[in-house]
C-alpha positions as protocol buffer text, in pm:
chain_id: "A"
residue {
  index: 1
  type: UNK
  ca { x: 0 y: 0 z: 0 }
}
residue {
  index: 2
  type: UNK
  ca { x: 156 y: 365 z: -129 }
}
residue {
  index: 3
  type: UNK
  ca { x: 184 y: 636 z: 123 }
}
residue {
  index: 4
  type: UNK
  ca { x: -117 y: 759 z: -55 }
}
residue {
  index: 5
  type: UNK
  ca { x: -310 y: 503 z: -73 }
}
residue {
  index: 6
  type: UNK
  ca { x: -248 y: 447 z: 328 }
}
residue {
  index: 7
  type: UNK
  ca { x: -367 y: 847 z: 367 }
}
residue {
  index: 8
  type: UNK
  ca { x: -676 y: 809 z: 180 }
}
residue {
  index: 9
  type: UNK
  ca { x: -816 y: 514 z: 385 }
}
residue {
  index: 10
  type: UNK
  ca { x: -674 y: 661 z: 709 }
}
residue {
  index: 11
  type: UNK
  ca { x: -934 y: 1009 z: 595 }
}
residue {
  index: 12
  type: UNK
  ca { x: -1198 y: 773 z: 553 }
}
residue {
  index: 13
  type: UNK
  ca { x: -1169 y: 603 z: 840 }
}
residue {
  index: 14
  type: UNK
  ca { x: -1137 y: 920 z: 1018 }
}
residue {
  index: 15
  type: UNK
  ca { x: -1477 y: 1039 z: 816 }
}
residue {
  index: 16
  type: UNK
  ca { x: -1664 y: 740 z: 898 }
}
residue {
  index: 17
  type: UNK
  ca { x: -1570 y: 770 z: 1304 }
}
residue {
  index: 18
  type: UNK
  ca { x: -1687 y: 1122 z: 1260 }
}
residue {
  index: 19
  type: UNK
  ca { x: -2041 y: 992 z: 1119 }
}
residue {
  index: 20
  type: UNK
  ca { x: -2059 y: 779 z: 1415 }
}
residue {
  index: 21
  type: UNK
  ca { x: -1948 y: 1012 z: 1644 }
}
residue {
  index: 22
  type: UNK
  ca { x: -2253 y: 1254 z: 1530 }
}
residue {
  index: 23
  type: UNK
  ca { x: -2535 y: 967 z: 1532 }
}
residue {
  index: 24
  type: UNK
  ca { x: -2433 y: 897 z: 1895 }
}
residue {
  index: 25
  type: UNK
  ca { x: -2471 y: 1217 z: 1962 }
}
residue {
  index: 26
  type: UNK
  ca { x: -2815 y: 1237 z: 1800 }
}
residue {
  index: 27
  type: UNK
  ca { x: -2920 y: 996 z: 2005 }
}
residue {
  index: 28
  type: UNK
  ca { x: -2804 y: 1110 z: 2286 }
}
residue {
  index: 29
  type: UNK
  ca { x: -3007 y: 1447 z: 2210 }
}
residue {
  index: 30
  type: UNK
  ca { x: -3297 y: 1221 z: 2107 }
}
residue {
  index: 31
  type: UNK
  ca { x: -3339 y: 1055 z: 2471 }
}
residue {
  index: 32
  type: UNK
  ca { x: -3287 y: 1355 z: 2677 }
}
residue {
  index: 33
  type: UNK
  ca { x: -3527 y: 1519 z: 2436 }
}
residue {
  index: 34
  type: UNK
  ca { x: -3780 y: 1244 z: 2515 }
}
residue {
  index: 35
  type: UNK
  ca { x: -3687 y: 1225 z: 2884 }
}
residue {
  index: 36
  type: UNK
  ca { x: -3717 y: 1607 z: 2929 }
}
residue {
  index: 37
  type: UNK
  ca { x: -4051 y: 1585 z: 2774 }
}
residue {
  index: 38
  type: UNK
  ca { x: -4212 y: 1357 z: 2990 }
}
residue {
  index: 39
  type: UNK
  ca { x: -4095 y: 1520 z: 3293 }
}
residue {
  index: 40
  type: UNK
  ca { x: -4243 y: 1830 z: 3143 }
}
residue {
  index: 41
  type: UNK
  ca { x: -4576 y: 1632 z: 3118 }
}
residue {
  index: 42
  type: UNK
  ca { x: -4547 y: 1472 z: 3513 }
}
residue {
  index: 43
  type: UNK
  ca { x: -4463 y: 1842 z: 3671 }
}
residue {
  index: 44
  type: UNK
  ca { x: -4655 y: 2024 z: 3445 }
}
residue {
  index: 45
  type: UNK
  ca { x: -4383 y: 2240 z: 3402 }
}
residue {
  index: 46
  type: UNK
  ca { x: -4394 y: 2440 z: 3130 }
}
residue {
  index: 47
  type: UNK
  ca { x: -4052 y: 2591 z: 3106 }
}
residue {
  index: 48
  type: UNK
  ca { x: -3927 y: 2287 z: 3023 }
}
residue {
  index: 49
  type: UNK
  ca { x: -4184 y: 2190 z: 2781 }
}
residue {
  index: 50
  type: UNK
  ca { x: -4051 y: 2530 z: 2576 }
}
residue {
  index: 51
  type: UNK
  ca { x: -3679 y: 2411 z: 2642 }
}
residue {
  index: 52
  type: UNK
  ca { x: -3771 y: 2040 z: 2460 }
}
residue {
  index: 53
  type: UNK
  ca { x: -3941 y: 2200 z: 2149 }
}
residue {
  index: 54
  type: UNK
  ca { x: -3670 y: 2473 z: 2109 }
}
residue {
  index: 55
  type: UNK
  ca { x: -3405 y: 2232 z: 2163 }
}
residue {
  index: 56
  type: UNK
  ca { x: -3540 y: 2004 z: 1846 }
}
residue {
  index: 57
  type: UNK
  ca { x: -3387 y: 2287 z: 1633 }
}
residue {
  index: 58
  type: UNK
  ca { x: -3051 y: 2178 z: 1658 }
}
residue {
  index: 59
  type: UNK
  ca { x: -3121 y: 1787 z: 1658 }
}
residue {
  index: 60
  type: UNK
  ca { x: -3267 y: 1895 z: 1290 }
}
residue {
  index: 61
  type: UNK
  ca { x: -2992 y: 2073 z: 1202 }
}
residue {
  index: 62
  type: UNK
  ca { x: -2743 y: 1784 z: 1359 }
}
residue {
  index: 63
  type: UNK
  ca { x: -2947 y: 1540 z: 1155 }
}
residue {
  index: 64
  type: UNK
  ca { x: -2922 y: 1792 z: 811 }
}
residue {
  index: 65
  type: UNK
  ca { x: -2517 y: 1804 z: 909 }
}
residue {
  index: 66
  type: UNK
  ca { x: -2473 y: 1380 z: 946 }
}
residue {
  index: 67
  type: UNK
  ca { x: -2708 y: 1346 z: 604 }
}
residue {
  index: 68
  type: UNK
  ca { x: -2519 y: 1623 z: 351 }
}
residue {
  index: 69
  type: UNK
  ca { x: -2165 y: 1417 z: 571 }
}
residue {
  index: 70
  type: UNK
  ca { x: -2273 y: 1073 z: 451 }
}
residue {
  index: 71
  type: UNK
  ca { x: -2391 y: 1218 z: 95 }
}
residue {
  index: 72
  type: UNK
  ca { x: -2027 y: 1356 z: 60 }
}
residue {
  index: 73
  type: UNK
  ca { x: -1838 y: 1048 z: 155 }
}
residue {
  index: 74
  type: UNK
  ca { x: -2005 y: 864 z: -114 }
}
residue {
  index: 75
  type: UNK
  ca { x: -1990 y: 1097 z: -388 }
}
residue {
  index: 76
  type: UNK
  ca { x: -1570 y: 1180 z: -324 }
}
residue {
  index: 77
  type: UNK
  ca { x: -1525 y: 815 z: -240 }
}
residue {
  index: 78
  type: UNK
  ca { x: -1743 y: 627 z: -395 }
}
residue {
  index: 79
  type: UNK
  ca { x: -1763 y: 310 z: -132 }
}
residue {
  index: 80
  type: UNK
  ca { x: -1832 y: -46 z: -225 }
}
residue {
  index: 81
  type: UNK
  ca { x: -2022 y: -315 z: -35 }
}
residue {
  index: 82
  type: UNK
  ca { x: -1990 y: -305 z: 373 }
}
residue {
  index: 83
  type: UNK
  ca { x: -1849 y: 83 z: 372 }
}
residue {
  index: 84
  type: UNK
  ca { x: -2190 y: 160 z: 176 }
}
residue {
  index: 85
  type: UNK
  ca { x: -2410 y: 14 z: 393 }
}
residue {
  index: 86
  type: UNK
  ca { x: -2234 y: 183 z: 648 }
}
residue {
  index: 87
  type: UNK
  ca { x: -2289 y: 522 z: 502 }
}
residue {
  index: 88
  type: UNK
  ca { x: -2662 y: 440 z: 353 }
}
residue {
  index: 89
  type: UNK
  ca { x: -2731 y: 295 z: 707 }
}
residue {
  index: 90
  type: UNK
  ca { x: -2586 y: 633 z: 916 }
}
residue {
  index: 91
  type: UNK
  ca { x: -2848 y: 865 z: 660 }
}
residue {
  index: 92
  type: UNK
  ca { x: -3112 y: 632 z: 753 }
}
residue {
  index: 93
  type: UNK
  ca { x: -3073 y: 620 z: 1132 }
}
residue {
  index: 94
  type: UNK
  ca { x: -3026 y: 1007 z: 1165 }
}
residue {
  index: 95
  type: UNK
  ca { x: -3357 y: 1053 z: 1000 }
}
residue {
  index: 96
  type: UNK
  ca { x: -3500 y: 786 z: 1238 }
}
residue {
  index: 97
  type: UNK
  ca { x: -3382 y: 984 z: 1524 }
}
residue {
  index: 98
  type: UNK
  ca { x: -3486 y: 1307 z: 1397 }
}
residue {
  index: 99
  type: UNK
  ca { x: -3824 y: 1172 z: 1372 }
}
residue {
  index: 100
  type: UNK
  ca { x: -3831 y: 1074 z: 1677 }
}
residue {
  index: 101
  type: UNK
  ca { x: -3743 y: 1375 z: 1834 }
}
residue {
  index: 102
  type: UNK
  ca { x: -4035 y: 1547 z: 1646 }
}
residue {
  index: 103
  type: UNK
  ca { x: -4254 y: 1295 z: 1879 }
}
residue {
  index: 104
  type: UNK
  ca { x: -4040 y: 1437 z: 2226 }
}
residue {
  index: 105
  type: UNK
  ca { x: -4108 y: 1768 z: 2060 }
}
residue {
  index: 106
  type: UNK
  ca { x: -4488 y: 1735 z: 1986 }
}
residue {
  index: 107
  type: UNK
  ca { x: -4562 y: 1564 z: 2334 }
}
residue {
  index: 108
  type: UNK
  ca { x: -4400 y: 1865 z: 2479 }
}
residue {
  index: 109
  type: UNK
  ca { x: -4635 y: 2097 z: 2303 }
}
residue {
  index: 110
  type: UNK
  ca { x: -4926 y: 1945 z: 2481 }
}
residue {
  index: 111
  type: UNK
  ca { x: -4771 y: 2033 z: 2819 }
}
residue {
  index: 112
  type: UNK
  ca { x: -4910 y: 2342 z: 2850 }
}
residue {
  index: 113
  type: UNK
  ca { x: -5285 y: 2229 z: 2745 }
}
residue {
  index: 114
  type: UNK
  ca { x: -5282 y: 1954 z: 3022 }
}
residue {
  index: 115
  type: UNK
  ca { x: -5344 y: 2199 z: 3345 }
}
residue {
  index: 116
  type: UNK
  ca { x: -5562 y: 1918 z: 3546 }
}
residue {
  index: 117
  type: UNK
  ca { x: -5341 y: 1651 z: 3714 }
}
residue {
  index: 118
  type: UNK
  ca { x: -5468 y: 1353 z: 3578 }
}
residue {
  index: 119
  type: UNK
  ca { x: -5603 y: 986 z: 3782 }
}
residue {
  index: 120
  type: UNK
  ca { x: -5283 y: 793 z: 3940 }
}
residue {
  index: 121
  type: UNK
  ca { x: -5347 y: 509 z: 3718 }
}
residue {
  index: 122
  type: UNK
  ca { x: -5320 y: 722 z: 3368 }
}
residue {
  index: 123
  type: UNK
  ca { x: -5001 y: 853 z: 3500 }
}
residue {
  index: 124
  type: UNK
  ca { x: -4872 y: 536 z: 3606 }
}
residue {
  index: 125
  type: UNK
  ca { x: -4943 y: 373 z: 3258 }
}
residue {
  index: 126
  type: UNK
  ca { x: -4784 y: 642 z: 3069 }
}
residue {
  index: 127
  type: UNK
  ca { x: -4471 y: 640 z: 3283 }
}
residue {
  index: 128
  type: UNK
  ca { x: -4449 y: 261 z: 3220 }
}
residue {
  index: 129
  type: UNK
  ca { x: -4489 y: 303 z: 2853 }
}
residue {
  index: 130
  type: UNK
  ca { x: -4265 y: 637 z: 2900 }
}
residue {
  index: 131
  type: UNK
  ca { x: -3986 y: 407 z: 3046 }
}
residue {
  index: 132
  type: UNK
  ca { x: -4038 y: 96 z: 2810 }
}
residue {
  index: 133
  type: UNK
  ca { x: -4041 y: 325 z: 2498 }
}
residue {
  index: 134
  type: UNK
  ca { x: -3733 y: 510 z: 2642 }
}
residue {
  index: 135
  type: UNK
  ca { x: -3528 y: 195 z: 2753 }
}
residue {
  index: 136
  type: UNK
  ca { x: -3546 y: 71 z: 2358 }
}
residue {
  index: 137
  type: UNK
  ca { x: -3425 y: 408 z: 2253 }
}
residue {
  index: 138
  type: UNK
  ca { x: -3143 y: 421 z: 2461 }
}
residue {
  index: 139
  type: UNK
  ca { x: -3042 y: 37 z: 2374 }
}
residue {
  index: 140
  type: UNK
  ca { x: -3063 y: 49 z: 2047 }
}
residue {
  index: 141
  type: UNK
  ca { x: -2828 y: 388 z: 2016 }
}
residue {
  index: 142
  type: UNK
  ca { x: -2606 y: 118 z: 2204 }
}
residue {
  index: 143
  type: UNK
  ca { x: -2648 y: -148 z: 1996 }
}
residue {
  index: 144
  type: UNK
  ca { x: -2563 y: 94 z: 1705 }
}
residue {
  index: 145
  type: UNK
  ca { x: -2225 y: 224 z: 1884 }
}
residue {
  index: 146
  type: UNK
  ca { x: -2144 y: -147 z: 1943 }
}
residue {
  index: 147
  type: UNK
  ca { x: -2260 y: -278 z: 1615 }
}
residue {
  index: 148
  type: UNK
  ca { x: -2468 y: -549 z: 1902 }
}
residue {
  index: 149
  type: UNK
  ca { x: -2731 y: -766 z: 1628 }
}
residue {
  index: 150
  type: UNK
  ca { x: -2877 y: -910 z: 1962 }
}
residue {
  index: 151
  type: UNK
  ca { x: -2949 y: -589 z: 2162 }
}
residue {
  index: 152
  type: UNK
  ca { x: -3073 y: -499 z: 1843 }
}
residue {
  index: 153
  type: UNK
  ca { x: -3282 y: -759 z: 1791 }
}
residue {
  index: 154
  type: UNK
  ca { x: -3400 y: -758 z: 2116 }
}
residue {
  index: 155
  type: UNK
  ca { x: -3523 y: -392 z: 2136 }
}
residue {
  index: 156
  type: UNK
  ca { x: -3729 y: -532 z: 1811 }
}
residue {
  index: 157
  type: UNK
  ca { x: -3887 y: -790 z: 2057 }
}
residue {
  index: 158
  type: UNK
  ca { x: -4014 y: -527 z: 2284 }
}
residue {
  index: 159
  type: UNK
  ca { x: -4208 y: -317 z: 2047 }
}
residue {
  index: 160
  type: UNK
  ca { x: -4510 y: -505 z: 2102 }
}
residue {
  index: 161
  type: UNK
  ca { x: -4459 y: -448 z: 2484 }
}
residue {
  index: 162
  type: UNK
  ca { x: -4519 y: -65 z: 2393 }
}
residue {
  index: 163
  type: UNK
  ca { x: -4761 y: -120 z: 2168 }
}
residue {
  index: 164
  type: UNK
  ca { x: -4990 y: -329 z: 2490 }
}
residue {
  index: 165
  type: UNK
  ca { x: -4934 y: -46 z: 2687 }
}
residue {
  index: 166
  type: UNK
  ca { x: -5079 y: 210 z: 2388 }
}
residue {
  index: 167
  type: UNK
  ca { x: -5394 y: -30 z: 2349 }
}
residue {
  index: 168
  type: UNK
  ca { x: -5452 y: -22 z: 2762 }
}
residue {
  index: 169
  type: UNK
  ca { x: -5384 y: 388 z: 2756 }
}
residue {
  index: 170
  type: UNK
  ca { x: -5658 y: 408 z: 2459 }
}
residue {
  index: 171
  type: UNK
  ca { x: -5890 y: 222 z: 2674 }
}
residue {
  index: 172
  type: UNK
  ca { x: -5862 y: 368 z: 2987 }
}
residue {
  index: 173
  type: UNK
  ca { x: -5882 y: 743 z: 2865 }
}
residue {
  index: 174
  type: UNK
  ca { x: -6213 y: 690 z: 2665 }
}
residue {
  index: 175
  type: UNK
  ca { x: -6344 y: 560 z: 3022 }
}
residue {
  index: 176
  type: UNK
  ca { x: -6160 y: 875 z: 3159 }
}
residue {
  index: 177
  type: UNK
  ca { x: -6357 y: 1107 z: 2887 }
}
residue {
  index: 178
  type: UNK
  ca { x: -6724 y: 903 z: 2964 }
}
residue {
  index: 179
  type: UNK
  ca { x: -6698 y: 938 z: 3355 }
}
residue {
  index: 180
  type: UNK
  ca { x: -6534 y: 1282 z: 3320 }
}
residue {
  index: 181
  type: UNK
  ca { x: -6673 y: 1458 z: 3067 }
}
residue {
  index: 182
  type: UNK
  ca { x: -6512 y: 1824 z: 3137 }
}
residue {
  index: 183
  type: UNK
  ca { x: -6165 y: 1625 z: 3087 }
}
residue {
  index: 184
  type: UNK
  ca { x: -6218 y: 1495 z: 2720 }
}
residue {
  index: 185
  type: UNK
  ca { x: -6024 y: 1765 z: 2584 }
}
residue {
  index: 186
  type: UNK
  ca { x: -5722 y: 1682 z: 2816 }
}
residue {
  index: 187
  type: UNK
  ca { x: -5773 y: 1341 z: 2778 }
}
residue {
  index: 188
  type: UNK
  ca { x: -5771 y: 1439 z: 2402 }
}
residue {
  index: 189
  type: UNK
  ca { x: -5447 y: 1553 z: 2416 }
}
residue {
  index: 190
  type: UNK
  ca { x: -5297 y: 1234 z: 2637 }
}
residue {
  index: 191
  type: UNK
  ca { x: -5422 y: 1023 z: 2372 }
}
residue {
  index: 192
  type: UNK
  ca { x: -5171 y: 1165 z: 2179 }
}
residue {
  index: 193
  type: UNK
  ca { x: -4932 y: 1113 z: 2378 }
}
residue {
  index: 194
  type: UNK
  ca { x: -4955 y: 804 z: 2426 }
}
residue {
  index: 195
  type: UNK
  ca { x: -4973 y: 767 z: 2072 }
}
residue {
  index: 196
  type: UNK
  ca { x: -4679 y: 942 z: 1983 }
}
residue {
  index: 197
  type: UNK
  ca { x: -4443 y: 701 z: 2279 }
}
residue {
  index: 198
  type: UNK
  ca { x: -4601 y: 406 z: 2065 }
}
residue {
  index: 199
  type: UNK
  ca { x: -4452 y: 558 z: 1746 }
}
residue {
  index: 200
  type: UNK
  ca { x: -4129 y: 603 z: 1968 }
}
residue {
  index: 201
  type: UNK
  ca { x: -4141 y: 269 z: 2031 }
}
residue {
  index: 202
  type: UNK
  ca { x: -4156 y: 177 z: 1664 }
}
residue {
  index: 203
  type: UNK
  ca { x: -3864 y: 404 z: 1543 }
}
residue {
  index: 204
  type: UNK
  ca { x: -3678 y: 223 z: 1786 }
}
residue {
  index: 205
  type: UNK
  ca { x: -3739 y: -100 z: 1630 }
}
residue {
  index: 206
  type: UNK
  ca { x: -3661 y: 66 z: 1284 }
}
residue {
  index: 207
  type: UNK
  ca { x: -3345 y: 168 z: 1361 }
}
residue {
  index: 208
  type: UNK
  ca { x: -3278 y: -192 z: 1497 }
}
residue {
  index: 209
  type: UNK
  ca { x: -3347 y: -321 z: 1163 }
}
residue {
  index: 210
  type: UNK
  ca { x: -3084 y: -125 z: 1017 }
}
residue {
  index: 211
  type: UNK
  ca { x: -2854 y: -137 z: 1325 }
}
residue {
  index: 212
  type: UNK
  ca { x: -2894 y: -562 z: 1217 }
}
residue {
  index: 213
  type: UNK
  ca { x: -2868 y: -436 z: 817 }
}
residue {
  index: 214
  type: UNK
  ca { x: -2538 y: -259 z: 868 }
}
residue {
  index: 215
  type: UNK
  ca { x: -2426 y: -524 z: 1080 }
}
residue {
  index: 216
  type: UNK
  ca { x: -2512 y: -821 z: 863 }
}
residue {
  index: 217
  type: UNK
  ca { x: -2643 y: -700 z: 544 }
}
residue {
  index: 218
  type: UNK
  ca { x: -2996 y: -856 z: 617 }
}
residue {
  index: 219
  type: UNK
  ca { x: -3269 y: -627 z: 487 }
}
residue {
  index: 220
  type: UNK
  ca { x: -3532 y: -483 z: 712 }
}
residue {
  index: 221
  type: UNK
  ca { x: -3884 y: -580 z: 680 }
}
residue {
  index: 222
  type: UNK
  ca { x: -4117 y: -359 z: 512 }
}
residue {
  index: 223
  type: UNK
  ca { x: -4315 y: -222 z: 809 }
}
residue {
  index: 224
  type: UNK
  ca { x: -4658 y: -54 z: 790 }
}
residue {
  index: 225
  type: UNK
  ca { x: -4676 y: 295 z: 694 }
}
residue {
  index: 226
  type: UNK
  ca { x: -4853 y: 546 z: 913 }
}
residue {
  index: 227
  type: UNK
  ca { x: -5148 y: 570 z: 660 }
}
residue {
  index: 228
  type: UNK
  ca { x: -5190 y: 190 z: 652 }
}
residue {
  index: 229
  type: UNK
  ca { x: -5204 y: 166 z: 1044 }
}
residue {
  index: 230
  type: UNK
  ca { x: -5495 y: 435 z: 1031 }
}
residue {
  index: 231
  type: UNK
  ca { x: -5656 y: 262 z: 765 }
}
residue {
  index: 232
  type: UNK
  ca { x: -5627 y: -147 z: 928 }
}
């Protein structure tokens, strides 16, 4: 291998750390994002509520940053096979997590239209389906830093764990709204939040997919779109 030769790899692999380097840090952003929102919700406290949504500003523009990154690798160095994957993988991922933040962000929003505190048992089932939605987040920013198929194929395993707890939330605020009928339009709003930690949940479990895809080269599974889940 020439000296230049050895230099060109060496500024890819330096490229490619820097790539991961960012996504971690989306992620990190992500979960506090989510974590900061739901103690917004709990408290009821409004300032950080406004803190959450302003904050998703710079996760967008970290996500923009790793994207145009990623697009520039390819086109100066045109990767093959498992470097690709890498790179197609990284633009996915960062637009998994920016998405996801949009859901920290939008529960956020709601904080300051949710002025009653709500029955012990709503607030217990959204702080389990806080924490399980959270936990997969978390694990499967690990599994990406550690390139881990299992923790990634775990956190796929526990989607339908989040997805119970959306079901029993659904069901218990519509009895919330018909014994308290001055609460449906908080309730309302708690519906949607509890909708948007379900789609938490399943961002999770597509970023596992490709955490397993850039890993192994297995394609993920064509999951339901939004529009099709309305429509089942």
């Amino acid at each position: 291998m020439t000296g230049e030769t050895k230099h060109t790899v060496s500024a890819f692999d330096d490229e490619l750390n820097e790539l991961r380097t960012n996504i971690l840090e989306l992620g990190w952003r992500t979960s506090l994002a989510m974590a900061d929102a739901i103690k917004a919700l709990e408290q009821r406290d409004t300032a950080l509520a406004d803190a959450v949504v302003s904050g998703d500003r710079e996760i967008d523009r970290l996500a923009a940053r790793i994207e145009a990154a990623a697009v520039n690798v390819i086109a100066l160095r045109a990767p093959m096979a498992d470097d690709l994957r890498v790179l197609v993988s990284a633009i996915k991922i960062s637009a998994l997590l920016e998405r996801t933040a949009d859901y920290a962000r939008n529960i956020a929003r709601r904080v300051s239209s949710i002025t009653a505190k709500y029955p012990k048992k709503l607030r217990k089932t959204i702080a389990a389906m806080n924490d399980a939605a959270k936990n997969m987040l978390v694990d499967v920013v690990r599994a990406y830093a550690e390139g881990d198929v299992e923790l990634a194929r775990k956190v796929c395993e526990r989607d339908d764990a989040v997805d119970d707890l959306h079901d029993e939330l659904t069901k218990m605020l519509i009895e919330f709204m018909i014994e308290e009928p001055a609460q449906i339009s908080q309730a309302a709003h708690l519906l949607f939040v509890s909708k948007h930690l379900e789609r938490i949940g399943d961002q999770a479990t597509n970023i596992a997919e490709m955490v397993t895809y850039t890993v192994t080269g297995t394609q993920p599974r064509v999951r339901d779109t939004e529009s099709e889940k309305l429509a089942a």
